[in-house]
Short mmCIF file of C-alpha atoms and ligand atoms in Angstrom, two decimals:
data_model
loop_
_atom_site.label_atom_id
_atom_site.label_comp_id
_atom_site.label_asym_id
_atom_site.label_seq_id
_atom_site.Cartn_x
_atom_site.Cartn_y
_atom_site.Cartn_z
CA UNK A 143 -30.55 -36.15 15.90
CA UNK A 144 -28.46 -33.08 14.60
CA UNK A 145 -27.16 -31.36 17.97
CA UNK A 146 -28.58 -28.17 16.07
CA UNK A 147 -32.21 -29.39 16.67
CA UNK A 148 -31.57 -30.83 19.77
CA UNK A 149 -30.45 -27.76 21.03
CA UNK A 150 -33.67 -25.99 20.17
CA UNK A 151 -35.36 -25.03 23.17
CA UNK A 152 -36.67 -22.25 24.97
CA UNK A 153 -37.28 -24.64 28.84
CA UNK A 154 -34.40 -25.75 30.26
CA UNK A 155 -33.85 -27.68 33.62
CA UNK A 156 -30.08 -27.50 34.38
CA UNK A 157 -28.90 -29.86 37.50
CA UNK A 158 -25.74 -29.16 39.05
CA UNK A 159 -24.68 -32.57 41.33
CA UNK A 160 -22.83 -32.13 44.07
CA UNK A 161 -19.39 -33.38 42.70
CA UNK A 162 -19.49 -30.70 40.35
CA UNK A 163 -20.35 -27.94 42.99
CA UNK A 164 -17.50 -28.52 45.13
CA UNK A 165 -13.53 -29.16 44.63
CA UNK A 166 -11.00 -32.01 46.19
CA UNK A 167 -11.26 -30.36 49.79
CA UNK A 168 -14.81 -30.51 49.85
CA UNK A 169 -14.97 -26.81 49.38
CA UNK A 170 -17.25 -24.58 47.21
CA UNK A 171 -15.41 -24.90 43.68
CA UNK A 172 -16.14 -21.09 44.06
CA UNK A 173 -14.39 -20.30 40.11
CA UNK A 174 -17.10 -23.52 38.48
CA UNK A 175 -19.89 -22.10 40.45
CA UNK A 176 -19.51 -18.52 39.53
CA UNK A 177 -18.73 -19.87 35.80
CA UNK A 178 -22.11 -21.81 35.40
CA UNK A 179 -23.56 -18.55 36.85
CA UNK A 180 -22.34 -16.64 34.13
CA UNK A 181 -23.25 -19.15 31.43
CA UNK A 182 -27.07 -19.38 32.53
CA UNK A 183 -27.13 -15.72 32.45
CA UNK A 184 -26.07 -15.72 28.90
CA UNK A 185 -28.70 -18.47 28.31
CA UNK A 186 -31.35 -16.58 30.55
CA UNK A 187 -30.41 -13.00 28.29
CA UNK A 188 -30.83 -14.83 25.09
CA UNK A 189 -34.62 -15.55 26.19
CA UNK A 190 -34.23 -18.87 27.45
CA UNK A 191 -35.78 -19.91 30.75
CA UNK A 192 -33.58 -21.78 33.29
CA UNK A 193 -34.29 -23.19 36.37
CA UNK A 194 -31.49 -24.61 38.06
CA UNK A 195 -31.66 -28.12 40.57
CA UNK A 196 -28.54 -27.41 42.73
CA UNK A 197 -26.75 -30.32 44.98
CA UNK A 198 -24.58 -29.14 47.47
CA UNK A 199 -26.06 -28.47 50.58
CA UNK A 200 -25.60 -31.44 53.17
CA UNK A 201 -21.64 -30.96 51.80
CA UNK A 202 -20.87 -27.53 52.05
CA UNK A 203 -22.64 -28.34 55.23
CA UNK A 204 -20.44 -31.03 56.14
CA UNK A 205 -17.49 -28.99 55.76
CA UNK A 206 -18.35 -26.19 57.47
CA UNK A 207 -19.05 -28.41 60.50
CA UNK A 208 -16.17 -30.36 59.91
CA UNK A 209 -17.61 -33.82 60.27
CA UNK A 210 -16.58 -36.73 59.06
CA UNK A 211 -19.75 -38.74 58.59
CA UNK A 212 -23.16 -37.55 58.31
CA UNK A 213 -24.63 -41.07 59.59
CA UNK A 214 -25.96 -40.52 62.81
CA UNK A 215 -29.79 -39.50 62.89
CA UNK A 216 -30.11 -35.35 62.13
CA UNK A 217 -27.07 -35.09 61.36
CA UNK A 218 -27.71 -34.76 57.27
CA UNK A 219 -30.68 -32.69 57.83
CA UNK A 220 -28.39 -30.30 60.14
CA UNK A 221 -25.73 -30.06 57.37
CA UNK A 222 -28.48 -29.26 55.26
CA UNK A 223 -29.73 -26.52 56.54
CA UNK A 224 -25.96 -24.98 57.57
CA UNK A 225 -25.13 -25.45 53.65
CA UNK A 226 -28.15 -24.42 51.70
CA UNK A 227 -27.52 -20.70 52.99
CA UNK A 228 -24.29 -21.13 52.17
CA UNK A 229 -24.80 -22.25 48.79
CA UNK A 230 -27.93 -19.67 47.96
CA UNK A 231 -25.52 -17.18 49.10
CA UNK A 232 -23.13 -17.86 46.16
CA UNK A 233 -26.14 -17.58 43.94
CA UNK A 234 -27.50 -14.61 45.03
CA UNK A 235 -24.21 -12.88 44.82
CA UNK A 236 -23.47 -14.13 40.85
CA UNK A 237 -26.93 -13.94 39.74
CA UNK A 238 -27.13 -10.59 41.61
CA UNK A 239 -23.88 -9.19 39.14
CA UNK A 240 -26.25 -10.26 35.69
CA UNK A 241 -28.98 -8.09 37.70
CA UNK A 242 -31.44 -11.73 37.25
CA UNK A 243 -33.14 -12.12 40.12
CA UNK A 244 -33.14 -15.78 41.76
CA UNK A 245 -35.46 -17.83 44.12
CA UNK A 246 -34.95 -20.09 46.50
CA UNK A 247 -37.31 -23.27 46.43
CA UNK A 248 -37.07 -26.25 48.70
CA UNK A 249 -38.86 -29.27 47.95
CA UNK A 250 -40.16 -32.58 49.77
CA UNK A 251 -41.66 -35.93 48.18
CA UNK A 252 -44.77 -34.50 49.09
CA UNK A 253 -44.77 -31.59 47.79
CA UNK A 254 -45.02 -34.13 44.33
CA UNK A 255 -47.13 -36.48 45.91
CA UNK A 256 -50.24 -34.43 46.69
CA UNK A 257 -51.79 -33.49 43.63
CA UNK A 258 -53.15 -29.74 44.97
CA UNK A 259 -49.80 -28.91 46.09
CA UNK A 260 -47.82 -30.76 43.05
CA UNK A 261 -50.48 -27.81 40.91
CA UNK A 262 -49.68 -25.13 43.06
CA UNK A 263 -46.00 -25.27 42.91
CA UNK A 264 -46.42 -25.54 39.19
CA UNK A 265 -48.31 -22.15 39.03
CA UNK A 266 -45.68 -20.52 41.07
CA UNK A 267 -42.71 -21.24 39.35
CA UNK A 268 -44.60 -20.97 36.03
CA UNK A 269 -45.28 -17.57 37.23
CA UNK A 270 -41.22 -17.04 38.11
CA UNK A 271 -40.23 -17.93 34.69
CA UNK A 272 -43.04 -15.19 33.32
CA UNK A 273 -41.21 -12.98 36.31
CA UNK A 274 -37.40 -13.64 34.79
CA UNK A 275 -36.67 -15.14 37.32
CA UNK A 276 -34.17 -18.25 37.83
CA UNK A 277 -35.69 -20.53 40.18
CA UNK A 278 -33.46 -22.28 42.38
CA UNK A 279 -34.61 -26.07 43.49
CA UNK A 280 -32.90 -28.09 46.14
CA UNK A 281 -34.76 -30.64 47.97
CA UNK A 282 -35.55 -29.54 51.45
CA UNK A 283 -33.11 -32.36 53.67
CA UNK A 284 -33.89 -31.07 56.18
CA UNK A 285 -37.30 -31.78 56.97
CA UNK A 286 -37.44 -34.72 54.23
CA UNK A 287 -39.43 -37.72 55.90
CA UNK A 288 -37.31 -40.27 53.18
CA UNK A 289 -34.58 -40.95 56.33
CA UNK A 290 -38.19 -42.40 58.73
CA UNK A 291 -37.98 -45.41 57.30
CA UNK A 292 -40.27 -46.66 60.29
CA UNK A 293 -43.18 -44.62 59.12
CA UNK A 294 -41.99 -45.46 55.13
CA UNK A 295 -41.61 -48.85 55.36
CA UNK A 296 -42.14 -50.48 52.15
CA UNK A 297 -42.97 -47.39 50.53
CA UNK A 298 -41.53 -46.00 47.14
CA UNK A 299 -41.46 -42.42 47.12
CA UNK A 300 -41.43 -39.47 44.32
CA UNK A 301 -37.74 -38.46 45.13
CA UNK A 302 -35.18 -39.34 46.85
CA UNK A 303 -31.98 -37.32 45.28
CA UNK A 304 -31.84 -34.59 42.84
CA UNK A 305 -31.60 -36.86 39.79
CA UNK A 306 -35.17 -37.86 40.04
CA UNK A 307 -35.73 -34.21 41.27
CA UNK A 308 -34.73 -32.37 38.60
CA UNK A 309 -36.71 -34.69 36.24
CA UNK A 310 -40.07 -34.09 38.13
CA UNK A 311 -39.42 -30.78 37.89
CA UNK A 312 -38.71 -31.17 34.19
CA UNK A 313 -41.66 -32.71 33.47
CA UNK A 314 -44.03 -30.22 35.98
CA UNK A 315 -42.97 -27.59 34.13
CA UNK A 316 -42.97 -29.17 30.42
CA UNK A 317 -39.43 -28.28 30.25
CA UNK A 318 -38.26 -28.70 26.71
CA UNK A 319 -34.24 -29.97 27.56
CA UNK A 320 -32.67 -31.34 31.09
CA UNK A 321 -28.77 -30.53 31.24
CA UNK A 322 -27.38 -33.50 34.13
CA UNK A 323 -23.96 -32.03 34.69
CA UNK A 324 -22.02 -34.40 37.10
CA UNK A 325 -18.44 -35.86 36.87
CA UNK A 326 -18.39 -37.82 34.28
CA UNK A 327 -18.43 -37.35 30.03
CA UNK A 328 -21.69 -38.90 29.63
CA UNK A 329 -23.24 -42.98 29.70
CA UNK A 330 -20.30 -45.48 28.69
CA UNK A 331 -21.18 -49.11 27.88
CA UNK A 332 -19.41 -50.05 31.39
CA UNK A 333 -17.93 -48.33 34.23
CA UNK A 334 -15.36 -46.14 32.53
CA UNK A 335 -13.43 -45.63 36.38
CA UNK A 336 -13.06 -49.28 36.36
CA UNK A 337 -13.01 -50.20 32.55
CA UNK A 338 -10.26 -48.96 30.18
CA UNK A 339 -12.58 -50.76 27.67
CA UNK A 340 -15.53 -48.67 28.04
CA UNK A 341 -16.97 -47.25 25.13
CA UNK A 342 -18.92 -43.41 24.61
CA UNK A 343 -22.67 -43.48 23.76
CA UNK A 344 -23.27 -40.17 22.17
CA UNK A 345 -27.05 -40.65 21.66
CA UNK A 346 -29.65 -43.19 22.94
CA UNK A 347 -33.11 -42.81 21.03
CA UNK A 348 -34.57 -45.22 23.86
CA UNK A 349 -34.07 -45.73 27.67
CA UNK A 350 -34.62 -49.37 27.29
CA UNK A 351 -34.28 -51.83 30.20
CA UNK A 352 -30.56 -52.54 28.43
CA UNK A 353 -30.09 -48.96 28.86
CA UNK A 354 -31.11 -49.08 32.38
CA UNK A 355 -28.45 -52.05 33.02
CA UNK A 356 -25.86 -49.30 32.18
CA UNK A 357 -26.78 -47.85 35.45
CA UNK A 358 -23.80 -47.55 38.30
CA UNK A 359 -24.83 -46.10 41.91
CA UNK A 360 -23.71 -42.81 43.51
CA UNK A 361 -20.18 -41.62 43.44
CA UNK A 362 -19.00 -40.28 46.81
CA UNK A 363 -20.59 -37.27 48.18
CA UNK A 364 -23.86 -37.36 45.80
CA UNK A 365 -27.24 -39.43 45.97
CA UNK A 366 -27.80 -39.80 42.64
CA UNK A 367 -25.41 -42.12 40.57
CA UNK A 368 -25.65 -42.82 36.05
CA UNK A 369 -28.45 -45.27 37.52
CA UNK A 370 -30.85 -42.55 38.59
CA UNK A 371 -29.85 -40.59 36.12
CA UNK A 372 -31.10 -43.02 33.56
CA UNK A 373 -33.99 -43.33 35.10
CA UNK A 374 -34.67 -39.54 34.74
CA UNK A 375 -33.96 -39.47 31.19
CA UNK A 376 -36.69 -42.21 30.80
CA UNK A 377 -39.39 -40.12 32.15
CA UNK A 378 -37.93 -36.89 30.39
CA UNK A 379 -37.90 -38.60 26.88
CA UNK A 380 -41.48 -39.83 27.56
CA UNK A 381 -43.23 -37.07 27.96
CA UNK A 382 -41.29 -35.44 24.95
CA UNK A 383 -38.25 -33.56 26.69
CA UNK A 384 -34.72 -34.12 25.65
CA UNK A 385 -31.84 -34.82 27.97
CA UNK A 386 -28.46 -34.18 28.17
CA UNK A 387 -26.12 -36.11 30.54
CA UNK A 388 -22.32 -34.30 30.64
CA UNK A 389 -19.58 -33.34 32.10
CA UNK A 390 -19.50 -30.28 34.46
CA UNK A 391 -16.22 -30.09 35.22
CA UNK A 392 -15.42 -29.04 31.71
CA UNK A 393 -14.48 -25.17 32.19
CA UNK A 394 -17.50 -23.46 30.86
CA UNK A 395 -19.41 -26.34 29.76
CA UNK A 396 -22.90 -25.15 29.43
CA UNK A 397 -21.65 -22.34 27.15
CA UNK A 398 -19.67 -24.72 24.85
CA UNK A 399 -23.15 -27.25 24.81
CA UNK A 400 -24.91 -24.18 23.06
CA UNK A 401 -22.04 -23.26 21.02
CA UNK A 402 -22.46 -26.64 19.57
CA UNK A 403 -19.69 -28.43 20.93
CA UNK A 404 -19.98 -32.29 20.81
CA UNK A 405 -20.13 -32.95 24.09
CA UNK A 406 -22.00 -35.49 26.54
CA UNK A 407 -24.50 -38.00 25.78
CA UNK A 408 -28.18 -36.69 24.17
CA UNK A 409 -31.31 -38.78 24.71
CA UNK A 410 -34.13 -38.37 22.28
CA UNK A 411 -37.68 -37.98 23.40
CA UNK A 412 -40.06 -40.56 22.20
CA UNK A 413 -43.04 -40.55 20.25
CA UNK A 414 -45.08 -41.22 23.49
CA UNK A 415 -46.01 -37.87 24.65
CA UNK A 416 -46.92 -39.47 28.17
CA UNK A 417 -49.65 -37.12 29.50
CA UNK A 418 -49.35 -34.69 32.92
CA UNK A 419 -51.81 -36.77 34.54
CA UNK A 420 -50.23 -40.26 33.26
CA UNK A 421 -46.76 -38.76 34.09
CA UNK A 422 -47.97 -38.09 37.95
CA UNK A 423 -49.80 -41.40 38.35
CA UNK A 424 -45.86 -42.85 37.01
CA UNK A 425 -43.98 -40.97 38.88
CA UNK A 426 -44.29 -38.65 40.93
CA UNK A 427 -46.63 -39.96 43.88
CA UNK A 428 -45.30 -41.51 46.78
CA UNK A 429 -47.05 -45.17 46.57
CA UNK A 430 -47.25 -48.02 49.01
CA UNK A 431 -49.75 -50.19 47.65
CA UNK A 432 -49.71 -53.05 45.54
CA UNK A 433 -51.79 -54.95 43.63
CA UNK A 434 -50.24 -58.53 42.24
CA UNK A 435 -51.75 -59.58 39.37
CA UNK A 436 -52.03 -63.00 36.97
CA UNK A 437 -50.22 -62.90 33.53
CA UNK A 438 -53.23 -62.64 32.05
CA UNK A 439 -54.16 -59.29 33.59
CA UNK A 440 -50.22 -58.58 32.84
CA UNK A 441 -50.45 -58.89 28.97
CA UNK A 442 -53.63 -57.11 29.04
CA UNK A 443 -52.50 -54.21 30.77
CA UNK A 444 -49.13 -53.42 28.80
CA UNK A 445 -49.51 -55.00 25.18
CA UNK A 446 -53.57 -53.96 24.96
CA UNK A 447 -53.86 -51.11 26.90
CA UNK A 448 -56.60 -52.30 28.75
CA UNK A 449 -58.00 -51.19 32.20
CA UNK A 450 -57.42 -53.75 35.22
CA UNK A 451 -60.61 -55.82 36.55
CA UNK A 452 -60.92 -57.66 39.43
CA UNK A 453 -60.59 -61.10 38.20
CA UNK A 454 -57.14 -60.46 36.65
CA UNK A 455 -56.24 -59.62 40.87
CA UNK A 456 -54.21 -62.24 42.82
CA UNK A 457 -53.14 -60.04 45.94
CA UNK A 458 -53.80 -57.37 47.68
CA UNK A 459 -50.32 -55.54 49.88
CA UNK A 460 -50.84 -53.14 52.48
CA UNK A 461 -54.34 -50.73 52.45
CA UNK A 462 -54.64 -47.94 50.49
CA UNK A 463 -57.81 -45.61 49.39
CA UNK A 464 -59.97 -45.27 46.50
CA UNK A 465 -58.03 -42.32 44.86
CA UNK A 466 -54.86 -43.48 45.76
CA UNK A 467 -51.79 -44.63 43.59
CA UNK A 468 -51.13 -48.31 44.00
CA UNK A 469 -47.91 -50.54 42.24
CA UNK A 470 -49.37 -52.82 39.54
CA UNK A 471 -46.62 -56.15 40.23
CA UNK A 472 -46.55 -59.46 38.40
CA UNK A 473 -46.57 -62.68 40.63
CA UNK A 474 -42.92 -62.40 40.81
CA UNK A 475 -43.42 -58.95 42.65
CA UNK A 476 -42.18 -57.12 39.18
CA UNK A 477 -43.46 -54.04 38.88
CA UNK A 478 -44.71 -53.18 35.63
CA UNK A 479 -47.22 -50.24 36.10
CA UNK A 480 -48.82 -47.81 38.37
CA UNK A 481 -52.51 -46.64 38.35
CA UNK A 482 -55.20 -44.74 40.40
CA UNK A 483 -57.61 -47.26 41.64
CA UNK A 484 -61.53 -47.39 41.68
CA UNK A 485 -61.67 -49.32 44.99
CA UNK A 486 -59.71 -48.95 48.38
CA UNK A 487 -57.71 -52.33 49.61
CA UNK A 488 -60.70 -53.59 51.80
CA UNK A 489 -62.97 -53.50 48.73
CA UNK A 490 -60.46 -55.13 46.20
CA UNK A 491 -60.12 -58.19 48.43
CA UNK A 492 -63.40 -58.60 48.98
CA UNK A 493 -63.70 -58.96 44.69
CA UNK A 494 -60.17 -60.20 43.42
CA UNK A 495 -60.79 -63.39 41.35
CA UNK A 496 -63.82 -62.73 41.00
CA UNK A 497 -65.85 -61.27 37.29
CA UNK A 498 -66.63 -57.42 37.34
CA UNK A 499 -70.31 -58.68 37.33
CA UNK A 500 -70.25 -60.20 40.77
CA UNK A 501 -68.90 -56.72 42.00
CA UNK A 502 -72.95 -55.84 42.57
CA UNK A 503 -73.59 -58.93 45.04
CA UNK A 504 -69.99 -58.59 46.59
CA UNK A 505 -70.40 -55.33 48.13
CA UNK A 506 -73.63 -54.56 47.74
CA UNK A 507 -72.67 -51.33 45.35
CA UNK A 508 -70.91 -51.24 42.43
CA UNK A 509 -69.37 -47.84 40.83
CA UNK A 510 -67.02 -49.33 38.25
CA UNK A 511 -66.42 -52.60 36.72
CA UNK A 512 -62.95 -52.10 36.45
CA UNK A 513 -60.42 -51.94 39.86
CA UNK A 514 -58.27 -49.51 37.64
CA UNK A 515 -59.45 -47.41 34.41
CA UNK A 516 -57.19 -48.06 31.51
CA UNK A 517 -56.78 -43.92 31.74
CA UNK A 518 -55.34 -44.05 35.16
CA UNK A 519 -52.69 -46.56 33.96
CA UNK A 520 -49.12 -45.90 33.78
CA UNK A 521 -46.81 -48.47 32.01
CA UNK A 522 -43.46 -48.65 33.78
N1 LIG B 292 -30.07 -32.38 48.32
C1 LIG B 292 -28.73 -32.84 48.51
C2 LIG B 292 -27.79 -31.69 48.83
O1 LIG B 292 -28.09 -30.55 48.57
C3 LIG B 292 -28.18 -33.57 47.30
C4 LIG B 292 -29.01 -34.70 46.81
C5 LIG B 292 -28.31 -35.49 45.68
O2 LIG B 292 -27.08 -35.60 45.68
O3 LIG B 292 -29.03 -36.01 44.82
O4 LIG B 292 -26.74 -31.88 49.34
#
């Protein structure tokens, strides 16, 4: 795609990762902060809308404590909460020089998870953009429930770093492009740090499960790594957003990306147009369910789109409600979709195996003949 047209957009989610927000002393890179201020606010003047994902927090945090490790239980949350004012405060005063006005927005898994308040936060920031305002996301460490992993066990929630943030946000809002600005150029076909052979990919037109290999984990400092970062631009591009993964230590990089300068790698929405309520059910729910199914049920989920009945069900993992989001796995415990299903956990035992028609004499009622509608189906 000609950077021209991939450059036309009006939305645009701009993450700034935490490597990028502060220099080799763990430090506010105070010059890079104040220079991406002054890009968006050439962006946000032209009559683009911007909402920024900022990292940063449990760092800045960090440093202003002067710990060494952040491992001990409270001890991320606490840096959290000493660095976000920190970090707002940098924003405020930048933003505050363009005369845009800024807000600050913290956000949990749940604040994704639960439909009403996924549709409320929508209509607020929607009506921040209208405002010209430049909203600014960070998730809220400090009273995130990801680090009870008693209570979490087993389950795979919306968000866990600001990778997969940003993207939910992205897709919320409809935003047209998603700027990832970390450390590093762009996606290489290996580990450039630790491969002098490692080639540039300028443009992927699919996040394919070879894409995905590319993935690396988190660099020091950050939660996110190119891995989650992939797997935001696969929910971007599927719902018809572009994405740009590049480098923000480039001295005024977003500028030079709307000048038209070459630079990072672009990924190409595709011709999917995943729905809002397909895109929720895929991603953005917390989900702890699972239902394992046959390969029969498997083929005729993803290759016919159909809906998932009861005799395609093998096992049922952990309870869940009728309503609720459950993992659609394979018998090797692959997960290959997610859906909303008809029946809670008690009632899908009670009819797994067993043909749609015996649903009646199973339970003694019988609202649906499928266990999940074909509608409420999200392929993974
Ligand atoms: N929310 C974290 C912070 O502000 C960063 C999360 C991430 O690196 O993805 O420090």
């Amino acid at each position: 795609m000609l950077r021209e047209e991939f450059l036309n957009v009006k939305r645009i989610v701009i993450k700034l990762g935490t490597n990028v927000l502060r220099n080799e002393e763990g430090e506010v890179a105070l010059s890079r902060i104040y220079s991406f201020i002054e890009d968006i606010s050439k962006l946000v003047k032209s009559g683009k809308e911007v909402i920024v994902v900022t990292s940063g927090a449990v760092g800045l945090g960090k440093k202003k404590l002067n710990l060494e490790t952040t491992n001990e239980d409270g001890v991320k949350q606490a840096c959290a909460a000493v660095g976000q004012s920190r970090l707002m405060s940098f924003y405020e005063n930048g933003f505050g020089v363009f005369d845009i006005p800024i807000a600050q927005i913290l956000l949990t898994e749940d604040d994704f998870s639960l439909r009403h308040r996924y549709l409320s936060l929508r209509t607020t920031l929607n009506k921040l953009l209208e405002f010209g305002v430049v909203p600014i996301i960070n998730q809220n460490d400090t009273v995130s429930t990801i680090e009870l992993h008693d209570i979490l066990a087993g389950m795979k929630v919306s968000f866990s770093d600001n990778d997969k943030l940003s993207a939910l946000v992205s897709s919320e809002l409809d935003a047209d492009l998603l700027i990832l600005l970390s450390d590093i150029n762009g996606l290489y076909t290996s580990n450039p740090k630790e491969n002098s052979d490692a080639e540039f990919i300028s443009e992927v037109t699919e996040v394919t499960d070879e894409i995905l290999a590319l993935g690396t984990d988190p660099s020091e400092g950050g939660r996110g790594g190119m891995k989650t970062k992939l797997e935001a631009a696969k929910l971007v591009t599927r719902f018809g957003g572009k994405v740009l993964i590049a480098n923000g230590k480039i001295p005024y990089v977003i500028s030079k990306i709307f000048s038209g300068e070459n630079l990072g790698t672009m990924f190409i929405p595709t011709n999917e147009n995943l729905s809002g309520k397909k895109r929720w059910i895929g991603y953005a729910t917390n989900v702890l369910g699972k239902i394992i199914v046959n390969s029969g049920a498997k083929d005729a989920i993803l290759n016919q789109s159909k809906s998932l009945l009861p005799i395609g069900i093998v096992d049922i993992i952990n309870d869940f409600k009728q309503g609720e989001v459950v993992s659609i796995c394979d018998e090797e415990g692959k997960e290959f979709a997610r859906g909303m299903v008809n029946y809670d956990s008690e009632e899908c035992r009670r009819i797994s195996g067993s043909h749609s028609d015996n649903i009646l004499d199973a339970l003694g009622y019988k609202n649906y003949d499928a266990v999940i509608t074909r509608d409420n189906i999200t392929h993974l």
